[in-house]
mmCIF file of C-alpha atoms in Angstrom:
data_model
loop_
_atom_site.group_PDB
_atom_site.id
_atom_site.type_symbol
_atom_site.label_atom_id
_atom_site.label_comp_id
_atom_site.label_asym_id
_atom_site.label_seq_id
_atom_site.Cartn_x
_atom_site.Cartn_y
_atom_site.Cartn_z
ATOM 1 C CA UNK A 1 -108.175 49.918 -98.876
ATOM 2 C CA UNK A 2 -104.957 50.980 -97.189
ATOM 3 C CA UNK A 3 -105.516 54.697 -95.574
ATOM 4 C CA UNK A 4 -102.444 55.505 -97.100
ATOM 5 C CA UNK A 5 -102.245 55.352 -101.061
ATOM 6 C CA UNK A 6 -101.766 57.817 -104.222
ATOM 7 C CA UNK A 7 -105.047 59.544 -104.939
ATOM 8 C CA UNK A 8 -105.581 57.829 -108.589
ATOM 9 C CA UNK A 9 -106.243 54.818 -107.137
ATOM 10 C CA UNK A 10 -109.056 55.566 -105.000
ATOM 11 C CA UNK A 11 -110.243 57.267 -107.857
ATOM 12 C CA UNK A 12 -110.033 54.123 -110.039
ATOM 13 C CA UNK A 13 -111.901 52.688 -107.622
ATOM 14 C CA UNK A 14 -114.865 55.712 -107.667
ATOM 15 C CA UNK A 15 -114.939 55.041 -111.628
ATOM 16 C CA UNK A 16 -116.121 51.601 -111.619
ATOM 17 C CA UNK A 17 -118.746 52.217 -108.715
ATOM 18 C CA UNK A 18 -116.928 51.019 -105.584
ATOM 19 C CA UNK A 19 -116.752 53.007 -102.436
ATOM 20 C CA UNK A 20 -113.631 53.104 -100.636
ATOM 21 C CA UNK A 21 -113.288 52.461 -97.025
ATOM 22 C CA UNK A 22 -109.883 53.430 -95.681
ATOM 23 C CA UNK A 23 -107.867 51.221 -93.394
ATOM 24 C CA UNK A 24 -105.738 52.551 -91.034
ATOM 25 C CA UNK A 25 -102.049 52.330 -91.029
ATOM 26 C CA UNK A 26 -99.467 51.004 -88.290
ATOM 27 C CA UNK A 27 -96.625 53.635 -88.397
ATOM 28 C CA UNK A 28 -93.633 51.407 -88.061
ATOM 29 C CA UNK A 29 -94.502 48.640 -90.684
ATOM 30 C CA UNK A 30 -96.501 50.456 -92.818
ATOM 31 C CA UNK A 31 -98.965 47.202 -92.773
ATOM 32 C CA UNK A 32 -102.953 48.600 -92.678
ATOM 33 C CA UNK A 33 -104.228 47.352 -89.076
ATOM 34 C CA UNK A 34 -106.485 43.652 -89.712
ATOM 35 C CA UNK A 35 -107.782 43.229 -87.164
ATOM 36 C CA UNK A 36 -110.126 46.562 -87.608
ATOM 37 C CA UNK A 37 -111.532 44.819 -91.277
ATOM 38 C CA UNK A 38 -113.759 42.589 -90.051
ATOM 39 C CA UNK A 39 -115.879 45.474 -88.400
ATOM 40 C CA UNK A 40 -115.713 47.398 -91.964
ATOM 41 C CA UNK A 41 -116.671 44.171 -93.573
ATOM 42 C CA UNK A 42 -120.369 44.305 -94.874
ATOM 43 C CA UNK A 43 -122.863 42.650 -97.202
ATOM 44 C CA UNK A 44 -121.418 44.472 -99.945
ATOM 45 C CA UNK A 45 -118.290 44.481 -99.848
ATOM 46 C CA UNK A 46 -116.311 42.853 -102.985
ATOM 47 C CA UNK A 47 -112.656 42.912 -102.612
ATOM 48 C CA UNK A 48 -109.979 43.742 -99.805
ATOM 49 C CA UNK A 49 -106.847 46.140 -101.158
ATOM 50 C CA UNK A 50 -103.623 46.404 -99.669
ATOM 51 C CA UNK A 51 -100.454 48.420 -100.332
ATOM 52 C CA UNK A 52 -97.076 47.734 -99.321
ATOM 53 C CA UNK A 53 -95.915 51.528 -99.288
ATOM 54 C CA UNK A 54 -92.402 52.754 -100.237
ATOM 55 C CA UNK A 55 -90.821 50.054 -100.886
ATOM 56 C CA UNK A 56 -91.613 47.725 -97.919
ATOM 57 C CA UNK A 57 -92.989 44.000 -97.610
ATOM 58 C CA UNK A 58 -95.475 43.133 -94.980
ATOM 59 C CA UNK A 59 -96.592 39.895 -94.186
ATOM 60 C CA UNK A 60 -99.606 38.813 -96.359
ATOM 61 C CA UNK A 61 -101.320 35.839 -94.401
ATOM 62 C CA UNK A 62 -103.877 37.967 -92.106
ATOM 63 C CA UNK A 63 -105.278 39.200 -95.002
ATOM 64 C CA UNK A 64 -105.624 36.317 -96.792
ATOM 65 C CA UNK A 65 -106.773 34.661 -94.119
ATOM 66 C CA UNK A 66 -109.981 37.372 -93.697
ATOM 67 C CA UNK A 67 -110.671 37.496 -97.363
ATOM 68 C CA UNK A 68 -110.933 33.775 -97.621
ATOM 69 C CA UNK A 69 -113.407 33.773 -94.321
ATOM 70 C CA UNK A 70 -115.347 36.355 -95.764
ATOM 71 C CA UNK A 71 -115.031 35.101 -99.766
ATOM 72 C CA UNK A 72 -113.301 38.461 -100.794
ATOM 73 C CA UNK A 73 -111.130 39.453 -103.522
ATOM 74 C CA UNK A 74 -107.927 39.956 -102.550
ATOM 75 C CA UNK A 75 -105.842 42.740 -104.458
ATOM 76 C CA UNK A 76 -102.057 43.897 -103.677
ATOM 77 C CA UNK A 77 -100.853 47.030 -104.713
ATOM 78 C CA UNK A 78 -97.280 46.291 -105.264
ATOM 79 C CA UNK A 79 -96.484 49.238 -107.464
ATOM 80 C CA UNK A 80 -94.296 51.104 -105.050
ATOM 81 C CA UNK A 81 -92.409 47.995 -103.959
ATOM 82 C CA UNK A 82 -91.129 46.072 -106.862
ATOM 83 C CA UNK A 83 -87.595 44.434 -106.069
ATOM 84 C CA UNK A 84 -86.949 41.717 -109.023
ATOM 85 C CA UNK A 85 -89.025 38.797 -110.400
ATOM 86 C CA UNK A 86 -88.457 36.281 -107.555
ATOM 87 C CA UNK A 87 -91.270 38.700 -105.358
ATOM 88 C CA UNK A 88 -94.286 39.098 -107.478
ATOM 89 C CA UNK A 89 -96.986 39.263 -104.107
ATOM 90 C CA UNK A 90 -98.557 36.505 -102.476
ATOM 91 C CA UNK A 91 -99.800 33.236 -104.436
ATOM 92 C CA UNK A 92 -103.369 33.361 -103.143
ATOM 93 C CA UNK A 93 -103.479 37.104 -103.439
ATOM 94 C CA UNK A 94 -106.507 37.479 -106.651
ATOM 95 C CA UNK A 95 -104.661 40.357 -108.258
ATOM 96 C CA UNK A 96 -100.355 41.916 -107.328
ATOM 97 C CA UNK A 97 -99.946 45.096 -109.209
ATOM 98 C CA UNK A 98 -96.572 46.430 -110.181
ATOM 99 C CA UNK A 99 -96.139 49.872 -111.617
ATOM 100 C CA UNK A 100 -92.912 51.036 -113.195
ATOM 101 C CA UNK A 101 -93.207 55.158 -114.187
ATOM 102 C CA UNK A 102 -90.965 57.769 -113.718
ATOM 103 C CA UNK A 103 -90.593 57.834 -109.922
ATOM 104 C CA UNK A 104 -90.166 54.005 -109.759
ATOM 105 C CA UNK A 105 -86.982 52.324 -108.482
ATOM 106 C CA UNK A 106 -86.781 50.450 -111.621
ATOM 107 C CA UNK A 107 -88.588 53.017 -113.627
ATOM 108 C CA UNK A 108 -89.825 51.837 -117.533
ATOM 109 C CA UNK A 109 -91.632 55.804 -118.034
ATOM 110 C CA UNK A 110 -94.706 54.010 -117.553
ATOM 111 C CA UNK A 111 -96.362 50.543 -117.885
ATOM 112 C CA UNK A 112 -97.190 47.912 -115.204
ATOM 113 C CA UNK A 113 -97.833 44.300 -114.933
ATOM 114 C CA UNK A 114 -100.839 42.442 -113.074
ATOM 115 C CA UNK A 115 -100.164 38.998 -111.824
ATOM 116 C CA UNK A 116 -103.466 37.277 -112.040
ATOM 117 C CA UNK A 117 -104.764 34.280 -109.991
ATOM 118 C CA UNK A 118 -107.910 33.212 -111.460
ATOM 119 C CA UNK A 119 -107.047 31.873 -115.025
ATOM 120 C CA UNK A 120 -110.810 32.675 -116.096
ATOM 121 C CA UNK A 121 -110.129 35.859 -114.766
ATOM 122 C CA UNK A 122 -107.084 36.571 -116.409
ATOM 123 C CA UNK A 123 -109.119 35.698 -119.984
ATOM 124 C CA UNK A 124 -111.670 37.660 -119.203
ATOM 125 C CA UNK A 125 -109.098 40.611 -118.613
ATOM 126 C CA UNK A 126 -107.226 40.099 -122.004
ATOM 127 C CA UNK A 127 -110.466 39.829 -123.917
ATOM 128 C CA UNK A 128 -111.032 43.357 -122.524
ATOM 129 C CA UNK A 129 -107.509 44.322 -122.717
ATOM 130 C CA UNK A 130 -107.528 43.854 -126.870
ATOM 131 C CA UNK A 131 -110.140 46.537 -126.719
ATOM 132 C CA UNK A 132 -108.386 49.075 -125.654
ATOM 133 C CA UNK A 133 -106.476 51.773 -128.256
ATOM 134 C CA UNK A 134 -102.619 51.587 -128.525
ATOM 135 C CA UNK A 135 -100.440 54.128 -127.537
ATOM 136 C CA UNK A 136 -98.638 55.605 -129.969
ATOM 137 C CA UNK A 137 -94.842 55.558 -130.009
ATOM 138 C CA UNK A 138 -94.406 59.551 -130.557
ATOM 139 C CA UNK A 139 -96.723 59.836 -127.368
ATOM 140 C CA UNK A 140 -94.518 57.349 -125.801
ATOM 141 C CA UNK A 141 -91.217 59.092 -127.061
ATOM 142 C CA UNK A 142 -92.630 62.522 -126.181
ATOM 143 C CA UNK A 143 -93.369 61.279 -122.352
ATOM 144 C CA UNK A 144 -89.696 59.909 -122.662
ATOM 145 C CA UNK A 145 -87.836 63.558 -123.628
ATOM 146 C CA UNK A 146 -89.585 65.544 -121.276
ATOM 147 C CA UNK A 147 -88.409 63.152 -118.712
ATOM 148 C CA UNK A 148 -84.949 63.566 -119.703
ATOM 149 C CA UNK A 149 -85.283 67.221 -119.990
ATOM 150 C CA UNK A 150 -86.517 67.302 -116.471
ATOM 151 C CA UNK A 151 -83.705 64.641 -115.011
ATOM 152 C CA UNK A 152 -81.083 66.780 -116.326
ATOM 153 C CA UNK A 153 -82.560 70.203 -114.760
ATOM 154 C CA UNK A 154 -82.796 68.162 -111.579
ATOM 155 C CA UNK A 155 -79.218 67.502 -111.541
ATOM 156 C CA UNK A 156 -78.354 71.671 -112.249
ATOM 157 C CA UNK A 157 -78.329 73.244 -109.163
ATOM 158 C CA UNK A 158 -77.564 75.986 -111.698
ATOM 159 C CA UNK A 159 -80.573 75.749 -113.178
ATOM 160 C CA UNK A 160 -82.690 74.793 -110.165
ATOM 161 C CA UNK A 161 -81.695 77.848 -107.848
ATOM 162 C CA UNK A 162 -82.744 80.173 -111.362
ATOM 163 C CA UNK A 163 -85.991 78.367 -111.899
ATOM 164 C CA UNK A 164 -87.336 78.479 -108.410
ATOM 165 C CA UNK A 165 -86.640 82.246 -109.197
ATOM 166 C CA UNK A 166 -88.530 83.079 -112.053
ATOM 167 C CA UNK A 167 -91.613 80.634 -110.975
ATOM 168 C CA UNK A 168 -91.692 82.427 -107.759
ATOM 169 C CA UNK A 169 -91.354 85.885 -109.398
ATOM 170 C CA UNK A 170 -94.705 84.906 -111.715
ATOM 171 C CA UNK A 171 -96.256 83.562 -108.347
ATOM 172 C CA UNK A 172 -96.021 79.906 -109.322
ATOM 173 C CA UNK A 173 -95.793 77.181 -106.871
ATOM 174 C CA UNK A 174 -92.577 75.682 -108.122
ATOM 175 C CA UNK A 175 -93.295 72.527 -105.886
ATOM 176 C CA UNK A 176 -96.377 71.719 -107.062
ATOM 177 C CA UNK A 177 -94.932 72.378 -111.014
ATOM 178 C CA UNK A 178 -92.681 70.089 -110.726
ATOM 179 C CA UNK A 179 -95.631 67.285 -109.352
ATOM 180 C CA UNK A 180 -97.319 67.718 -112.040
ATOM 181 C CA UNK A 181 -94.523 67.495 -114.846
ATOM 182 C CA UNK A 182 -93.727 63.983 -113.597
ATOM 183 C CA UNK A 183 -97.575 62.932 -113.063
ATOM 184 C CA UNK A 184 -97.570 59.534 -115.649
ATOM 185 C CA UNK A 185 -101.107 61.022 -116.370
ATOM 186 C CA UNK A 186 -101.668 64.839 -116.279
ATOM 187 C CA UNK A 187 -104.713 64.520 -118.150
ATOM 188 C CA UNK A 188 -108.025 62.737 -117.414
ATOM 189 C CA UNK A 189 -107.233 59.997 -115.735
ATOM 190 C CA UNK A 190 -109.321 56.792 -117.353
ATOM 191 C CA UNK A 191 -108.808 57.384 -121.269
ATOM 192 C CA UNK A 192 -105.248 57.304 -119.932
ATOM 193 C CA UNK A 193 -104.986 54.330 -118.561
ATOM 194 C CA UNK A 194 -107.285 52.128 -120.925
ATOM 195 C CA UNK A 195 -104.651 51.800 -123.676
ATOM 196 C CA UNK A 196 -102.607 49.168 -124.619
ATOM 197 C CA UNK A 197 -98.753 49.696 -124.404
ATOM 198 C CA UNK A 198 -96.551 50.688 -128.007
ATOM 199 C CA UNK A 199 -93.751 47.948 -129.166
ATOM 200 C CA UNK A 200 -91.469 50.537 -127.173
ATOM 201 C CA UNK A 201 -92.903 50.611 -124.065
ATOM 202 C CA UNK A 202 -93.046 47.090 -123.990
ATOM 203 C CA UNK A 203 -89.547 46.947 -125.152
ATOM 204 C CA UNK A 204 -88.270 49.447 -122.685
ATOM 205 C CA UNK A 205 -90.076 47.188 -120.202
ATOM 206 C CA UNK A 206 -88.779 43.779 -121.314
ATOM 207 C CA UNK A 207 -85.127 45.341 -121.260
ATOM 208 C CA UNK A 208 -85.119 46.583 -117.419
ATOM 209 C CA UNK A 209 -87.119 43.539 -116.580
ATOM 210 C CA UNK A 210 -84.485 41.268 -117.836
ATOM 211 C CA UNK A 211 -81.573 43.323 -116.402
ATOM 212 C CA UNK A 212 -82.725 43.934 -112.907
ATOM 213 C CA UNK A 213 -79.577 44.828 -110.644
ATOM 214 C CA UNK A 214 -79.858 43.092 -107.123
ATOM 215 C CA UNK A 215 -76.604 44.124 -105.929
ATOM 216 C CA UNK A 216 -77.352 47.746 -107.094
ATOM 217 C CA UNK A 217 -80.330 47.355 -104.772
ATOM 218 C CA UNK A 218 -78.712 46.177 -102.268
ATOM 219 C CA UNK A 219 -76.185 49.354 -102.578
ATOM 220 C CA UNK A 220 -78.715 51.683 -102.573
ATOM 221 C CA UNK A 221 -80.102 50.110 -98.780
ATOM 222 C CA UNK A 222 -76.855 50.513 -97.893
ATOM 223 C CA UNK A 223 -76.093 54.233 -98.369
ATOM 224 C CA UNK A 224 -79.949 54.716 -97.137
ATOM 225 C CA UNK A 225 -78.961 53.144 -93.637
ATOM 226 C CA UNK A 226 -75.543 55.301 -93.827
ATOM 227 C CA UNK A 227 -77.600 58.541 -93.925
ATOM 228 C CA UNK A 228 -80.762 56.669 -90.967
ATOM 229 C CA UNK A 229 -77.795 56.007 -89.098
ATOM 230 C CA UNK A 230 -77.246 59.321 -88.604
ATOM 231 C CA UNK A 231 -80.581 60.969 -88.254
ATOM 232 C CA UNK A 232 -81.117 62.541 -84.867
ATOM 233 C CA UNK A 233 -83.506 60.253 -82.582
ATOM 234 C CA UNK A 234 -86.690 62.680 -83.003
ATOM 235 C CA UNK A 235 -86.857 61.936 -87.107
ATOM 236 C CA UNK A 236 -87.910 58.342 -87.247
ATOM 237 C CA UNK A 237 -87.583 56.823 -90.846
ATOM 238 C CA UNK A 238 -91.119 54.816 -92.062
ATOM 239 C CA UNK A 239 -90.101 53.716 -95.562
ATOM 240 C CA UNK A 240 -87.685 51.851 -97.124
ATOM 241 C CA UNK A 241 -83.932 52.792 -97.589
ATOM 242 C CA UNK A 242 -83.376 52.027 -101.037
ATOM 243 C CA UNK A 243 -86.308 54.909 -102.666
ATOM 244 C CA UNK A 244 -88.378 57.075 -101.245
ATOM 245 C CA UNK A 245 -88.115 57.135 -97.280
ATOM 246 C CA UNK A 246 -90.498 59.851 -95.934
ATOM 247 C CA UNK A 247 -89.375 60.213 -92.005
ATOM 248 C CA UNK A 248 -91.522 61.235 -89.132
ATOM 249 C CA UNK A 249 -90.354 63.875 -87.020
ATOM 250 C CA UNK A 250 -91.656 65.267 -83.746
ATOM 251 C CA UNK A 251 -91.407 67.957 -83.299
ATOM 252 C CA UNK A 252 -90.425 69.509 -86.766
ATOM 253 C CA UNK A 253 -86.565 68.449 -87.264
ATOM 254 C CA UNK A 254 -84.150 70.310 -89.643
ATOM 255 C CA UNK A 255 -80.913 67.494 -90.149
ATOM 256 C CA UNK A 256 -77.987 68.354 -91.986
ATOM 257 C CA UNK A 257 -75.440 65.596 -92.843
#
């Protein structure tokens, strides 16, 4: 698995009884290193997974290539990278995941898609799938208000500068608050997830899906390479410019544009 990843999905992993063996990262593409898989390759091992990380592509073929050579699942984690229908992961990639919650570019408050390969995969999935309990729609519409609620504080300095306050007066790590508020799942994690989507959610998802805005994509890389263009040469930028773009600085780089 890529060494770089949210912490809920090595912890999917853990529930259904797979180790995890990290994969180390090259800095400038994001891309985990291949050529260092075929020495973690063993006996056992079921399935390769690879994530293309805020917002950026790599190029798929080395790992296909390995996973067919050593008969491996192949699973892309695509959930932080979605950019329209017409790039839905590579065709001989097993399983592309796409997750669209709160923090997403073209955020649904929650759901996801899996593009599935195998067709007698894919049946076995649904079969599964139609097992699971729905969500309601006033947990659904709950999830939605608080998100709005937060999204409007967000855009208060106002309120910001007086809430940062207060937390910090009580001692409370205003940082780590606000993580959690926008956490899809802030309770235990696998009841969570093993639930079918309410008509909203699926509506909600349906409606962005069929409106996605390329040229408001390509907008938002533009203003991101406005501000990269004008980072100092010590901070060098390792995501993508269009969401979340965490930068690597060396030494420790305060810029103010």
């Amino acid at each position: 698995m890529s060494a770089i990843n949210i912490p809920d999905m090595a912890r999917i992993l853990r529930i259904h009884g797979l180790k995890v063996i990290p994969v180390d990262v090259e800095i400038d593409t994001l891309r985990p290193k291949h050529e260092l898989l075929p020495k973690l390759i063993g006996p056992r091992t079921v399935a390769i997974l690879v994530a293309h990380l805020y917002g950026r592509w790599f190029d798929m073929e080395p790992f296909v290539a390995i996973a067919q050579k050593h008969n491996l699942e192949l699973i892309e984690d695509c959930a932080e990278s979605f950019c329209g229908l017409e790039r839905l992961g590579h065709p001989m990639s097993s399983l592309s995941l796409f997750s669209f919650g709160v923090i997403k570019y073209c955020t649904c408050f929650g759901g996801a898609l899996a593009k599935v390969r195998d067709p007698a995969l894919y049946e076995q999935m649904t079969q599964l799938y139609s097992t699971y309990p729905l969500q309601t729609e006033s947990v659904f519409f709950e999830k939605l208000t608080k998100y709005i609620i937060v999204w409007h504080c967000l855009n208060s300095p106002f309120v910001i500068k007086h809430t940062i306050r207060v937390l910090s007066l009580f001692g409370v790590d205003h940082k780590a608050k606000l993580v959690a508020m926008m956490r899809a799942f802030p309770g235990p994690l696998e009841p969570s997830i093993r639930m079918q989507p309410c008509n909203a959610l699926l509506y909600m998802l349906l409606y962005r899906l069929q409106r996605v805005d390329v040229a408001r994509l390509d907008m938002s890389v533009r203003k991101g390479d406005y501000v990269l263009q004008r980072l100092p040469s010590t901070v060098t930028p390792i995501g993508h410019r269009a969401w979340v773009c965490p930068e690597l600085a060396s030494p420790l780089t305060v810029v103010v544009l």
